[in-house]
């Protein structure tokens, strides 16, 4: 796969970030963003880690790193801000209800990805919009399905 996997994923958040494909290095399905000074040193094919980890591909699907999600959040990608209780439940792997959404930035169309931020603007992960984000909907209707969150690392420790 090429750097196209990264740019295609970024495009799902409705933001145009220009990532120079010459500065994206791929090794074994893992993508790294290196700076101009580091790129000439990448002559050895046996490197372990380089630059900023952007994510990996597995079976043709791209899995982003939280570094990449944070970059997207700073670039005003499609995102929602949730209240304190919902933020905690989200990092525990739970879905979000419309009543817990404090603010919506972007189009918020169904079946699109959205970043999930807490009240302090910290990126907690991302989810898929599956319901109406307006607070007028039923309290027990799922609005955003959790796809990936920062709590995943802790849950894997079991």
Tab-separated table of C-alpha atoms in Angstrom:
chain	number	residue	atom	x	y	z
A	1	UNK	CA	0.000	0.000	0.000
A	2	UNK	CA	1.061	3.554	-0.509
A	3	UNK	CA	0.541	6.814	1.330
A	4	UNK	CA	-2.877	6.809	-0.362
A	5	UNK	CA	-4.224	4.750	2.569
A	6	UNK	CA	-3.400	7.619	4.943
A	7	UNK	CA	-4.800	10.352	2.701
A	8	UNK	CA	-7.994	8.377	2.018
A	9	UNK	CA	-8.582	7.980	5.762
A	10	UNK	CA	-7.939	11.685	6.399
A	11	UNK	CA	-10.453	12.586	3.692
A	12	UNK	CA	-13.249	10.773	5.580
A	13	UNK	CA	-13.151	13.565	8.184
A	14	UNK	CA	-13.858	16.307	5.654
A	15	UNK	CA	-10.484	18.012	5.916
A	16	UNK	CA	-7.777	18.513	3.313
A	17	UNK	CA	-4.416	17.998	4.939
A	18	UNK	CA	-1.629	17.960	2.437
A	19	UNK	CA	0.799	15.244	3.408
A	20	UNK	CA	3.820	15.137	1.151
A	21	UNK	CA	3.962	11.520	-0.101
A	22	UNK	CA	7.753	11.824	-0.324
A	23	UNK	CA	7.855	12.278	3.465
A	24	UNK	CA	5.638	9.286	4.266
A	25	UNK	CA	7.620	6.106	4.729
A	26	UNK	CA	5.963	2.692	4.780
A	27	UNK	CA	7.405	-0.466	6.277
A	28	UNK	CA	5.405	-3.660	6.702
A	29	UNK	CA	2.087	-1.837	6.448
A	30	UNK	CA	3.085	0.790	9.044
A	31	UNK	CA	3.247	4.435	7.972
A	32	UNK	CA	5.585	7.101	9.360
A	33	UNK	CA	5.809	10.816	8.645
A	34	UNK	CA	9.434	11.915	8.556
A	35	UNK	CA	10.817	15.416	8.236
A	36	UNK	CA	12.925	16.684	5.347
A	37	UNK	CA	16.171	16.305	7.317
A	38	UNK	CA	15.442	12.697	8.302
A	39	UNK	CA	14.294	11.480	4.883
A	40	UNK	CA	17.812	11.222	3.327
A	41	UNK	CA	18.868	8.990	6.224
A	42	UNK	CA	16.157	6.462	5.393
A	43	UNK	CA	18.442	4.545	3.045
A	44	UNK	CA	18.481	1.438	5.237
A	45	UNK	CA	15.456	-0.784	4.719
A	46	UNK	CA	15.814	-2.402	8.156
A	47	UNK	CA	14.765	0.600	10.264
A	48	UNK	CA	12.469	-0.084	13.209
A	49	UNK	CA	10.743	3.273	13.788
A	50	UNK	CA	11.057	6.654	12.104
A	51	UNK	CA	9.470	10.053	12.633
A	52	UNK	CA	5.820	10.233	13.629
A	53	UNK	CA	3.757	7.048	13.483
A	54	UNK	CA	0.601	7.707	11.422
A	55	UNK	CA	-1.036	4.289	11.538
A	56	UNK	CA	-1.032	0.850	9.981
A	57	UNK	CA	-2.920	-1.179	7.432
A	58	UNK	CA	-4.203	-4.645	8.105
A	59	UNK	CA	-6.083	-6.690	5.538
A	60	UNK	CA	-6.572	-3.561	3.395
A	61	UNK	CA	-8.038	-1.446	6.218
A	62	UNK	CA	-6.265	1.572	7.716
A	63	UNK	CA	-5.976	1.934	11.510
A	64	UNK	CA	-4.881	5.458	12.531
A	65	UNK	CA	-2.557	6.372	15.353
A	66	UNK	CA	-3.637	8.861	17.984
A	67	UNK	CA	-0.930	11.188	16.674
A	68	UNK	CA	-2.784	11.342	13.361
A	69	UNK	CA	-6.147	11.852	15.099
A	70	UNK	CA	-4.683	14.728	17.121
A	71	UNK	CA	-3.379	16.342	13.936
A	72	UNK	CA	-6.857	16.048	12.419
A	73	UNK	CA	-8.435	17.627	15.508
A	74	UNK	CA	-6.108	20.630	15.199
A	75	UNK	CA	-6.945	20.984	11.508
A	76	UNK	CA	-10.675	21.453	12.185
A	77	UNK	CA	-11.829	18.077	10.932
A	78	UNK	CA	-15.370	16.800	11.526
A	79	UNK	CA	-15.554	16.543	15.331
A	80	UNK	CA	-17.867	16.609	18.294
A	81	UNK	CA	-17.338	17.706	21.876
A	82	UNK	CA	-18.960	15.603	24.593
A	83	UNK	CA	-19.650	16.225	28.267
A	84	UNK	CA	-17.478	14.860	31.075
A	85	UNK	CA	-19.528	11.735	31.799
A	86	UNK	CA	-19.797	10.785	28.126
A	87	UNK	CA	-16.042	11.315	27.676
A	88	UNK	CA	-15.362	8.769	30.409
A	89	UNK	CA	-17.844	6.272	28.967
A	90	UNK	CA	-16.367	6.740	25.478
A	91	UNK	CA	-12.828	5.902	26.613
A	92	UNK	CA	-14.303	2.826	28.300
A	93	UNK	CA	-15.467	1.680	24.848
A	94	UNK	CA	-19.112	2.753	25.072
A	95	UNK	CA	-21.142	4.482	22.328
A	96	UNK	CA	-22.349	8.068	22.636
A	97	UNK	CA	-25.917	9.319	22.942
A	98	UNK	CA	-27.083	12.562	21.350
A	99	UNK	CA	-27.898	14.062	24.753
A	100	UNK	CA	-24.207	13.966	25.733
A	101	UNK	CA	-23.002	15.944	22.684
A	102	UNK	CA	-22.148	19.503	23.724
A	103	UNK	CA	-21.035	20.887	20.359
A	104	UNK	CA	-20.810	19.703	16.749
A	105	UNK	CA	-18.228	20.981	14.259
A	106	UNK	CA	-18.799	20.043	10.639
A	107	UNK	CA	-21.600	18.405	8.734
A	108	UNK	CA	-22.406	15.497	11.119
A	109	UNK	CA	-23.960	13.323	8.416
A	110	UNK	CA	-24.933	9.748	9.192
A	111	UNK	CA	-22.446	7.001	8.308
A	112	UNK	CA	-19.462	9.353	8.442
A	113	UNK	CA	-16.527	9.393	10.827
A	114	UNK	CA	-16.170	12.021	13.530
A	115	UNK	CA	-13.479	12.798	16.043
A	116	UNK	CA	-14.586	12.773	19.669
A	117	UNK	CA	-13.123	15.475	21.926
A	118	UNK	CA	-13.599	16.163	25.609
A	119	UNK	CA	-14.484	19.603	26.986
A	120	UNK	CA	-10.776	20.537	27.054
A	121	UNK	CA	-10.305	19.869	23.324
A	122	UNK	CA	-8.350	16.638	23.827
A	123	UNK	CA	-8.942	13.991	21.180
A	124	UNK	CA	-10.316	10.824	22.801
A	125	UNK	CA	-10.668	8.834	19.590
A	126	UNK	CA	-13.133	8.595	16.756
A	127	UNK	CA	-16.497	7.093	16.040
A	128	UNK	CA	-19.061	6.578	13.330
A	129	UNK	CA	-22.203	8.711	13.327
A	130	UNK	CA	-25.147	6.298	13.280
A	131	UNK	CA	-27.952	8.501	14.591
A	132	UNK	CA	-29.188	12.048	14.867
A	133	UNK	CA	-26.865	14.297	16.893
A	134	UNK	CA	-29.543	16.785	17.848
A	135	UNK	CA	-30.509	16.631	21.516
A	136	UNK	CA	-34.209	16.338	20.574
A	137	UNK	CA	-33.847	12.621	19.880
A	138	UNK	CA	-34.540	9.840	22.325
A	139	UNK	CA	-32.095	9.653	25.230
A	140	UNK	CA	-31.393	5.969	24.711
A	141	UNK	CA	-30.706	6.189	20.983
A	142	UNK	CA	-27.058	5.699	20.037
A	143	UNK	CA	-25.778	8.648	18.006
A	144	UNK	CA	-22.076	7.758	17.626
A	145	UNK	CA	-20.650	4.244	17.620
A	146	UNK	CA	-17.176	3.981	19.151
A	147	UNK	CA	-14.565	2.838	16.611
A	148	UNK	CA	-11.308	3.594	18.425
A	149	UNK	CA	-10.489	5.350	21.681
A	150	UNK	CA	-7.526	6.037	23.962
A	151	UNK	CA	-8.783	3.529	26.540
A	152	UNK	CA	-8.132	0.668	24.116
A	153	UNK	CA	-4.535	0.397	25.325
A	154	UNK	CA	-5.673	-0.225	28.896
A	155	UNK	CA	-8.349	-2.720	27.900
A	156	UNK	CA	-5.756	-4.763	25.987
A	157	UNK	CA	-3.705	-5.212	29.189
A	158	UNK	CA	-6.141	-7.772	30.633
